[in-house]
Short mmCIF file of C-alpha atoms in Angstrom, two decimals:
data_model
loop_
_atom_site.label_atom_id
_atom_site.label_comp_id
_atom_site.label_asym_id
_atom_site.label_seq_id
_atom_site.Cartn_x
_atom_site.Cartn_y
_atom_site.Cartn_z
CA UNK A 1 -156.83 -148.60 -94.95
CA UNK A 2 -156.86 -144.95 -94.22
CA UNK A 3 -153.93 -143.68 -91.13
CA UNK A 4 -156.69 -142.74 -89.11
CA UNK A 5 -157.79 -146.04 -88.87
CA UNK A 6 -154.80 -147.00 -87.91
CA UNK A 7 -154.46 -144.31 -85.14
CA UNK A 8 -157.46 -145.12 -83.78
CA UNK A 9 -157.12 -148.92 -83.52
CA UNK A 10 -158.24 -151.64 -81.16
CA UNK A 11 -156.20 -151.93 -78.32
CA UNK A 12 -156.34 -155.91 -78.60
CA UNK A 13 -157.64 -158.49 -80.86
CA UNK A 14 -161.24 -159.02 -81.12
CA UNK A 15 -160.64 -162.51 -82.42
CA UNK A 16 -157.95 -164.49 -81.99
CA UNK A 17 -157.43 -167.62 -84.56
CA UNK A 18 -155.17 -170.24 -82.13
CA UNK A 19 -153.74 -173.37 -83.45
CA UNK A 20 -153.70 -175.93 -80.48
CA UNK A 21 -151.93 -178.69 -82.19
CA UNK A 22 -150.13 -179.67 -85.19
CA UNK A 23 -151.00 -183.20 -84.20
CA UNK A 24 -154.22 -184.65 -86.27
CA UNK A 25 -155.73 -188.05 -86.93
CA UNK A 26 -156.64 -187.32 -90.55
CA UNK A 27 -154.67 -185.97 -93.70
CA UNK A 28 -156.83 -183.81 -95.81
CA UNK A 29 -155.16 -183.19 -99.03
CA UNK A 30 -155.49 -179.12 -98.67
CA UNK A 31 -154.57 -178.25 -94.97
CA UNK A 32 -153.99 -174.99 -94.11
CA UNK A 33 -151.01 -176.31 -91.62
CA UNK A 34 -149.53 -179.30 -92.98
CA UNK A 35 -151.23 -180.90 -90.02
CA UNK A 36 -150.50 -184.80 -88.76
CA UNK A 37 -148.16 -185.51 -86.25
CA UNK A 38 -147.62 -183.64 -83.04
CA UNK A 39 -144.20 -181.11 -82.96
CA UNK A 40 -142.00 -180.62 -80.89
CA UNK A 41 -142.33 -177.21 -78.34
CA UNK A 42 -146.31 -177.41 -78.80
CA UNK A 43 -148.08 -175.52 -75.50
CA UNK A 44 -148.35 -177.50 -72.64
CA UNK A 45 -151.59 -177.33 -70.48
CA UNK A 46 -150.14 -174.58 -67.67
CA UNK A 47 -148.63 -172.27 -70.56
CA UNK A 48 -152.27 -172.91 -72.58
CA UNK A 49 -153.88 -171.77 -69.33
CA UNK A 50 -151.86 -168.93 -69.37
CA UNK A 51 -152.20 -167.55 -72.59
CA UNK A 52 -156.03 -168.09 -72.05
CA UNK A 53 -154.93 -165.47 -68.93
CA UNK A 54 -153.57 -163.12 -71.23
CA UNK A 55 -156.76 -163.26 -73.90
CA UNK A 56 -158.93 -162.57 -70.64
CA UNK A 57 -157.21 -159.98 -69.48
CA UNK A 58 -157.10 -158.47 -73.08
CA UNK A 59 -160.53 -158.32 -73.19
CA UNK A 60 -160.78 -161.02 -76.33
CA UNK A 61 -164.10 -161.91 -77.27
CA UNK A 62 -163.54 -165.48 -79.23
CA UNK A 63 -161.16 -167.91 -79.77
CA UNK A 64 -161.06 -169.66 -83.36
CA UNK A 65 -160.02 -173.03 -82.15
CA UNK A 66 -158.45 -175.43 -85.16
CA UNK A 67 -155.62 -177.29 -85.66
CA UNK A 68 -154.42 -179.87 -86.32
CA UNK A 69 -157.47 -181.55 -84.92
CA UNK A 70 -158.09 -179.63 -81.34
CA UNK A 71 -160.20 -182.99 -80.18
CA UNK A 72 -156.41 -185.04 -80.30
CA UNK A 73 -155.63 -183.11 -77.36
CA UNK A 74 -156.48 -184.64 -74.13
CA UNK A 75 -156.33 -181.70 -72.52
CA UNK A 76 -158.78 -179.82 -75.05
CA UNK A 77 -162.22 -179.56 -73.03
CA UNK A 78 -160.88 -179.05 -69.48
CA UNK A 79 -159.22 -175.90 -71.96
CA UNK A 80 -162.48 -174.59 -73.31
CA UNK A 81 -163.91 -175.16 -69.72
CA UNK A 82 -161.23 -172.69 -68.93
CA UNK A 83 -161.77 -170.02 -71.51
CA UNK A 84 -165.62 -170.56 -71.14
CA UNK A 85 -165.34 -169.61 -66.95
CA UNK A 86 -163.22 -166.87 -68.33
CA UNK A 87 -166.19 -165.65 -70.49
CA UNK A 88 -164.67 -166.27 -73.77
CA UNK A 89 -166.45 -167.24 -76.85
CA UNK A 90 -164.83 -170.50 -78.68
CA UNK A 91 -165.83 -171.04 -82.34
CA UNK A 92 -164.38 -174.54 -82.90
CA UNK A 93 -162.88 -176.03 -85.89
CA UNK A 94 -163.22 -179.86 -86.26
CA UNK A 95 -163.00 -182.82 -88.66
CA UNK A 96 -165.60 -184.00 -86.30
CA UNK A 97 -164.11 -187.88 -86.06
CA UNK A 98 -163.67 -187.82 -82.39
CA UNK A 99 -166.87 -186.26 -81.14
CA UNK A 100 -169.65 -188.50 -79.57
CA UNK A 101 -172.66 -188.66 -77.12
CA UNK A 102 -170.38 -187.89 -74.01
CA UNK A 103 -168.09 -185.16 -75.84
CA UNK A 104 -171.46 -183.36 -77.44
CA UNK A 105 -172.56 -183.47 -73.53
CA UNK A 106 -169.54 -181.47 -72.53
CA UNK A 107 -169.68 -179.12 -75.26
CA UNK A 108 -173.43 -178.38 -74.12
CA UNK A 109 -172.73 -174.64 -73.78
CA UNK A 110 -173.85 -171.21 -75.12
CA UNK A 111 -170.02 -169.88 -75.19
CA UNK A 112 -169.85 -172.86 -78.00
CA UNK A 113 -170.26 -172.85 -81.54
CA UNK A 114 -168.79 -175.88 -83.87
CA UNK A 115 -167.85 -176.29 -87.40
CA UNK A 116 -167.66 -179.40 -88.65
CA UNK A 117 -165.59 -180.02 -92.23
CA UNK A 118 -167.18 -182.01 -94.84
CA UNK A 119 -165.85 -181.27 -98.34
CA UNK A 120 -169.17 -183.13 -100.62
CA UNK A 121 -172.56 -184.22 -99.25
CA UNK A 122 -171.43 -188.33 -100.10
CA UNK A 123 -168.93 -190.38 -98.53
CA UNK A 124 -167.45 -191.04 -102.16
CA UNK A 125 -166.67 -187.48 -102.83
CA UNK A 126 -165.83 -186.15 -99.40
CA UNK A 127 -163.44 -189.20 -98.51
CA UNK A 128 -161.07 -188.60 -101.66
CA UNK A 129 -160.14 -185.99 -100.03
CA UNK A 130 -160.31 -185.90 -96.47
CA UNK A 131 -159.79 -189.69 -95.87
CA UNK A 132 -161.67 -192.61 -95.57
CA UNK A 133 -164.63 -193.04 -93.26
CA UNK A 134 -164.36 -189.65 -92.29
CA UNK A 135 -167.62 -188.53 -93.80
CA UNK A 136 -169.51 -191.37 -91.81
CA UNK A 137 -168.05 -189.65 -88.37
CA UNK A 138 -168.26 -186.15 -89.22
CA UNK A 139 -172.29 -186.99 -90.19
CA UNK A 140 -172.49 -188.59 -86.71
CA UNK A 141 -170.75 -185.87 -85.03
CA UNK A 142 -173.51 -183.46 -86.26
CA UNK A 143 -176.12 -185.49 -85.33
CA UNK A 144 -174.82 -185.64 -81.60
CA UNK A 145 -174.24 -182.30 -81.40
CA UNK A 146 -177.25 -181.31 -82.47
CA UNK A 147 -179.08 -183.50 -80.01
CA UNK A 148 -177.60 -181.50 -77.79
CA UNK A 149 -178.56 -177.85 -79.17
CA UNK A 150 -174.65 -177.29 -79.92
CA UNK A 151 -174.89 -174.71 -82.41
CA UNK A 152 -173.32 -175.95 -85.22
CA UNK A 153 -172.44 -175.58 -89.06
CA UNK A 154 -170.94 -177.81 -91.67
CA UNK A 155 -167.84 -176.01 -92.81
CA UNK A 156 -166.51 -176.05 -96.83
CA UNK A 157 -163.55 -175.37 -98.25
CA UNK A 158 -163.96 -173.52 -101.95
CA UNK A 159 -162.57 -175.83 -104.17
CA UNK A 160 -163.18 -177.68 -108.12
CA UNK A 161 -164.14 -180.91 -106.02
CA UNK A 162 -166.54 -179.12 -103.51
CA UNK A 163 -167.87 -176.46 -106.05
CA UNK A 164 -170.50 -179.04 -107.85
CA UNK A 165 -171.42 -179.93 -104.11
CA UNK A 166 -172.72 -176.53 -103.03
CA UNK A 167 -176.73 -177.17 -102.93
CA UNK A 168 -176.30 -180.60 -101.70
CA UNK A 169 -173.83 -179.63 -99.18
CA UNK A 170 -176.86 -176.54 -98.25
CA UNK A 171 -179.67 -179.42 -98.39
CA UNK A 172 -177.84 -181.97 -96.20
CA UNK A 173 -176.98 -178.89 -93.34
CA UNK A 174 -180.80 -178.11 -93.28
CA UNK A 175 -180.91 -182.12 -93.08
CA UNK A 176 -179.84 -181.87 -89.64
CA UNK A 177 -180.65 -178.48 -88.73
CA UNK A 178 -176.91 -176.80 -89.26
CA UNK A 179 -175.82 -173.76 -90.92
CA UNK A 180 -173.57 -174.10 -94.07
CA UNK A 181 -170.01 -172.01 -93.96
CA UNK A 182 -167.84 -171.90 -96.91
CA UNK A 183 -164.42 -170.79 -96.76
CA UNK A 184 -161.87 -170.26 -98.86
CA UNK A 185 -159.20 -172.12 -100.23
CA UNK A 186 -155.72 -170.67 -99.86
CA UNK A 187 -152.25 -171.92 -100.53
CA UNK A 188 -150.39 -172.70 -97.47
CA UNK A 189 -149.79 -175.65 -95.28
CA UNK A 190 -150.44 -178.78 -97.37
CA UNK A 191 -152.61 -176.35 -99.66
CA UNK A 192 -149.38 -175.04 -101.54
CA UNK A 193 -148.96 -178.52 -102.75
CA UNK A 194 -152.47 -178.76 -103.65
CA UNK A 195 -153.61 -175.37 -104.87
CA UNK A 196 -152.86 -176.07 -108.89
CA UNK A 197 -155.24 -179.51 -108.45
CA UNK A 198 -157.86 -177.66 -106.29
CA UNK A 199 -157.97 -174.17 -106.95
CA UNK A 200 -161.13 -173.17 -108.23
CA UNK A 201 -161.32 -171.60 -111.94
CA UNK A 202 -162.20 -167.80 -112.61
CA UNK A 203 -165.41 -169.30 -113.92
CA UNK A 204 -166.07 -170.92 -110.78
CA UNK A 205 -165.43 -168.03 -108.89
CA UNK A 206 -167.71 -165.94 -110.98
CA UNK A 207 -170.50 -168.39 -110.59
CA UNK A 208 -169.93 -168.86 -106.90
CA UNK A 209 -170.41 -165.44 -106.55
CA UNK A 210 -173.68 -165.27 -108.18
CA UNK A 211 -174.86 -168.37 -105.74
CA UNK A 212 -173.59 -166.49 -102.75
CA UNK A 213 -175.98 -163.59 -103.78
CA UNK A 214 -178.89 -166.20 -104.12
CA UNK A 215 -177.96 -167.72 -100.89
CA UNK A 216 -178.04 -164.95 -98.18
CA UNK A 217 -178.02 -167.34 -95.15
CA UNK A 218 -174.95 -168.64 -96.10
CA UNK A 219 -171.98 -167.57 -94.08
CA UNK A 220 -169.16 -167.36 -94.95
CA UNK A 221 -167.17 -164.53 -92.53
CA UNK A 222 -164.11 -162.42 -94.03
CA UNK A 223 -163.43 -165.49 -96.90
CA UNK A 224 -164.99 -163.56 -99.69
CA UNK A 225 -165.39 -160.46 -99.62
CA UNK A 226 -163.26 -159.98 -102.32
CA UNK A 227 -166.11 -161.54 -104.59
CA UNK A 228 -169.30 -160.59 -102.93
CA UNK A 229 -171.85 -158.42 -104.81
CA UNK A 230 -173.17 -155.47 -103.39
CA UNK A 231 -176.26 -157.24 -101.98
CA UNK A 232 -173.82 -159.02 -98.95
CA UNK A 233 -172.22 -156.46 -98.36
CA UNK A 234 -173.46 -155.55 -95.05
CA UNK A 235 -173.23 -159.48 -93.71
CA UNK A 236 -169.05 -159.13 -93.01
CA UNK A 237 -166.12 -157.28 -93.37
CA UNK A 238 -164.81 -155.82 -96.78
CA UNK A 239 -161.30 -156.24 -96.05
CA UNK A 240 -158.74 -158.25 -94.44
CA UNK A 241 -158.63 -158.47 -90.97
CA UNK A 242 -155.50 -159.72 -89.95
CA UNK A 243 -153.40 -157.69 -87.32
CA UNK A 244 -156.79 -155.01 -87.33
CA UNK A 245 -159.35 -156.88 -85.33
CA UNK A 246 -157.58 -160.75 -85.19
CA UNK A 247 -154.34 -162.53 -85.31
CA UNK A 248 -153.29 -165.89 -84.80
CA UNK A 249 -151.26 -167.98 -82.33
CA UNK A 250 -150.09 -171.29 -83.59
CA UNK A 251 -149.48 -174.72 -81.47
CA UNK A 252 -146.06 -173.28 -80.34
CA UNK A 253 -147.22 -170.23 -79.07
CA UNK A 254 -146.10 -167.81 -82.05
CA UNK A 255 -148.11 -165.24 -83.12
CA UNK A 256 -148.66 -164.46 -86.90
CA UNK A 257 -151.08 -161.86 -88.29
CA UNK A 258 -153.52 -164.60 -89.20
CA UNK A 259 -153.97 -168.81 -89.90
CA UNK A 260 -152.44 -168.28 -93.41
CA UNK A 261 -149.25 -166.40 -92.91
CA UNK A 262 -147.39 -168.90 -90.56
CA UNK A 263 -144.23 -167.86 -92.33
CA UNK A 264 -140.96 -166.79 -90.38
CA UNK A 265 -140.68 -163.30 -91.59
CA UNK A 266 -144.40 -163.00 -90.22
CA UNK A 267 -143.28 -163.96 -86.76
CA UNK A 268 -144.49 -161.35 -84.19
CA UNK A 269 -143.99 -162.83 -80.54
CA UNK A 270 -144.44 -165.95 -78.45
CA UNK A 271 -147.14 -166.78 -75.80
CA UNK A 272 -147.26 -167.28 -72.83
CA UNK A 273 -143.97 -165.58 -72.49
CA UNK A 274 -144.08 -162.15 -74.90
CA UNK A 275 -146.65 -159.92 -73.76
CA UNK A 276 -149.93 -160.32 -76.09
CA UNK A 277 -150.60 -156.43 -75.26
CA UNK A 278 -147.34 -155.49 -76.40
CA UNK A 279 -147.04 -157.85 -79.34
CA UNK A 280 -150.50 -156.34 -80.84
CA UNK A 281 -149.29 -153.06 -80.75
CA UNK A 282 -145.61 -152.87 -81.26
CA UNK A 283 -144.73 -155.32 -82.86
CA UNK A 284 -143.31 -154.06 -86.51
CA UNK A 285 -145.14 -156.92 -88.55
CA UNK A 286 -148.47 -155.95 -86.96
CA UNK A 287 -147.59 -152.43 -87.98
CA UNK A 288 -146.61 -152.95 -91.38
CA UNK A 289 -149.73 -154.82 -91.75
CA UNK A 290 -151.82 -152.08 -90.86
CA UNK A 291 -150.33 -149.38 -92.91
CA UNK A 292 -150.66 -152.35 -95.99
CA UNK A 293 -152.10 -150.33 -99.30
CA UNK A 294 -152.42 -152.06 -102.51
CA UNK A 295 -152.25 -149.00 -104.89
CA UNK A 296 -152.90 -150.57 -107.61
CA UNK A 297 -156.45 -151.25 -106.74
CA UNK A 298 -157.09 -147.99 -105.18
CA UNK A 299 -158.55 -146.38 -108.69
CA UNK A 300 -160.63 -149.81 -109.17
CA UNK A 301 -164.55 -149.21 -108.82
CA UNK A 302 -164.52 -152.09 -106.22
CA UNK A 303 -161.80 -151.10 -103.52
CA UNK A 304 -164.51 -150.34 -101.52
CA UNK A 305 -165.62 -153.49 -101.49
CA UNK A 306 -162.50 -155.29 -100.46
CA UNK A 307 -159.51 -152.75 -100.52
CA UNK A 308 -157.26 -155.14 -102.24
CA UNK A 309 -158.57 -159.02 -101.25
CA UNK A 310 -156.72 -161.14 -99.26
CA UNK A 311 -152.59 -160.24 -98.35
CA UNK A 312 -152.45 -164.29 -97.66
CA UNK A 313 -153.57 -165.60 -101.14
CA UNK A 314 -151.27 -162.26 -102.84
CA UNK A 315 -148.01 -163.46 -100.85
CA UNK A 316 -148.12 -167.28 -101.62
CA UNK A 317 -148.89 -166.91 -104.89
CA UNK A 318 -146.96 -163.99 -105.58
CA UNK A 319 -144.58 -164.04 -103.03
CA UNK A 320 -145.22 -160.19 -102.12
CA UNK A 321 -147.23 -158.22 -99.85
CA UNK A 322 -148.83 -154.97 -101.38
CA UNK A 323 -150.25 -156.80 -104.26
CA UNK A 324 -153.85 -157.66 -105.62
CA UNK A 325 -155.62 -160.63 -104.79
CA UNK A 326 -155.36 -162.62 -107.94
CA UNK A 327 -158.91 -163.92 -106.89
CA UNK A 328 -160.79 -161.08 -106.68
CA UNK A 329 -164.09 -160.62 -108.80
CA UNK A 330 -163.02 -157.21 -110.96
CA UNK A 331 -160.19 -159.98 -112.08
CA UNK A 332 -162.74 -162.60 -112.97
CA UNK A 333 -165.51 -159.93 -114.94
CA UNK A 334 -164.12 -161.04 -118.72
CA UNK A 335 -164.69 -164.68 -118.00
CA UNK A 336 -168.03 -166.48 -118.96
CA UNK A 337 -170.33 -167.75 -115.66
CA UNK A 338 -170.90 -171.39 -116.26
CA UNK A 339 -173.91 -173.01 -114.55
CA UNK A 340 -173.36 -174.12 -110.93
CA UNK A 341 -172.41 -177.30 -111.00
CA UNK A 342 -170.32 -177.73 -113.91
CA UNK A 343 -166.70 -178.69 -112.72
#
């Protein structure tokens, strides 16, 4: 990223990723946050309220609700009520267990838009790894929402058990009139644990780039843009985001540059009680993040396409910043493309 971008930076977040709880009712193999039970020092409703406050006053557009699982919290809707009356956009993240009829009802609003998580288009499949019956609910969940006209997608997480799932995943979201979002896998939370069974090959990679190009409805925001073709290049950003246009705050209230850098030496402040104004731009791991360059990919013929991949996926698997991301595509060009579906 070039200085001048830097000088000439958003005064606050356009997104901000927040973390409401720790506490969730499933335990999905490849969580980004080691999520289960609740921790001590998570926000309580008044300091939740308040660091809604400071997002207002900020000018933040959206929230990126997830957890944990944000519907645990009893608390949760009267909280999106809040954000809603203070004209902020939620994007919510949800296993999808816990929403019925009556919750659908209350979620009946254009400031929403839900993902529900499904990692196969079967019970069988998606239950080895996100739990038993939880396919069943999530299924059920989509069907009330959409009753409803809650905008809503079924969410995907890249991995060798979801990759042979892709067009069945795609033909059961047109099933019930949702969008399909993949995202992609990355090595923290319960994922570090996980990421040698799940991570996807380089021939997988390659081949799920050639079925992203084939499927241009498909969304899948910042996730991969380190192996898009040229073709989507225009449908998100080409480069990490984190600390630039979003950041994260997790169920305690610290703020991180994004969902998969909750480390300690990534800690940048504390809401409600650090200023969210001041945190975004002085706080020296915000800054380092912005001056980031990977030089080594500078003379490669696709830094312009992702100016070095994701900092997230370099660090945990390489335990540095200022490296490549070992997934991106001018890594992967060597390798064979198997058909889709092969695992």
């Amino acid at each position: 990223m070039s200085n001048q971008y830097v000088d000439m930076g958003l005064s606050a977040p356009v997104n901000v990723t927040w973390e409401v709880t720790y506490e969730c009712n499933l335990s999905c193999i490849h969580c980004l946050s080691d999520s289960g039970k609740k921790r001590p020092g998570e926000l309580t409703t008044g300091q939740c309220r308040r660091v809604i406050d400071q997002m207002s006053a900020n000018h933040v557009f959206q929230f990126s609700i997830g957890g944990g699982e944000p519907f645990v919290r009893r608390d949760f809707l009267d909280l999106m009520d809040y954000a809603h009356e203070k004209g902020i956009l939620t994007c919510i993240s949800t296993n999808g267990t816990l929403i019925d009829d009556d919750v659908a009802t209350r979620l009946d609003h254009k400031l929403v838009y839900i993902q529900v998580s499904l990692e196969a288009a079967s019970a069988a499949a998606n239950d080895a790894i996100r739990g038993p019956g939880s396919f069943a609910r999530a299924v059920k969940a989509l069907e009330c929402l959409k009753k409803r006209g809650v905008e809503v997608s079924i969410n995907t997480v890249l991995t060798k058990y979801s990759f042979p799932e892709l067009d069945a995943l795609q033909g059961l979201a047109d099933s019930l009139g949702a969008k399909f979002r993949v995202s992609r896998f990355r090595p923290s939370g319960r994922g570090k644990l996980a990421w040698s069974q799940l991570n996807v090959s380089k021939e997988q990679l390659l081949s799920f780039s050639d079925w992203l190009s084939d499927h241009r409805g498909v969304s899948t925001g910042d996730s991969f843009f380190s192996v898009s073709h040229e073709d989507r290049r225009g449908l998100g950003l080409n480069m990490c985001g984190a600390c630039k246009l979003t950041c994260c705050v997790s169920p305690q209230g610290y703020v991180y540059p994004c969902a998969f850098l909750q480390e300690p030496e990534f800690k940048a402040g504390i809401l409600p009680d650090d200023s969210l104004s001041s945190i975004w731009s002085e706080s020296p791991v915000f800054e380092s993040f912005r001056r980031l360059e990977i030089k080594s990919c500078e003379t490669c013929m696709r830094f312009d396409f992702c100016h070095g991949g994701c900092p997230a996926i370099a660090y945990h698997t390489q335990k540095r910043l200022g490296v490549p991301d070992p997934g991106c595509l001018a890594n992967c060009v060597q390798v064979k493309t198997p058909s889709l579906g092969a695992a």
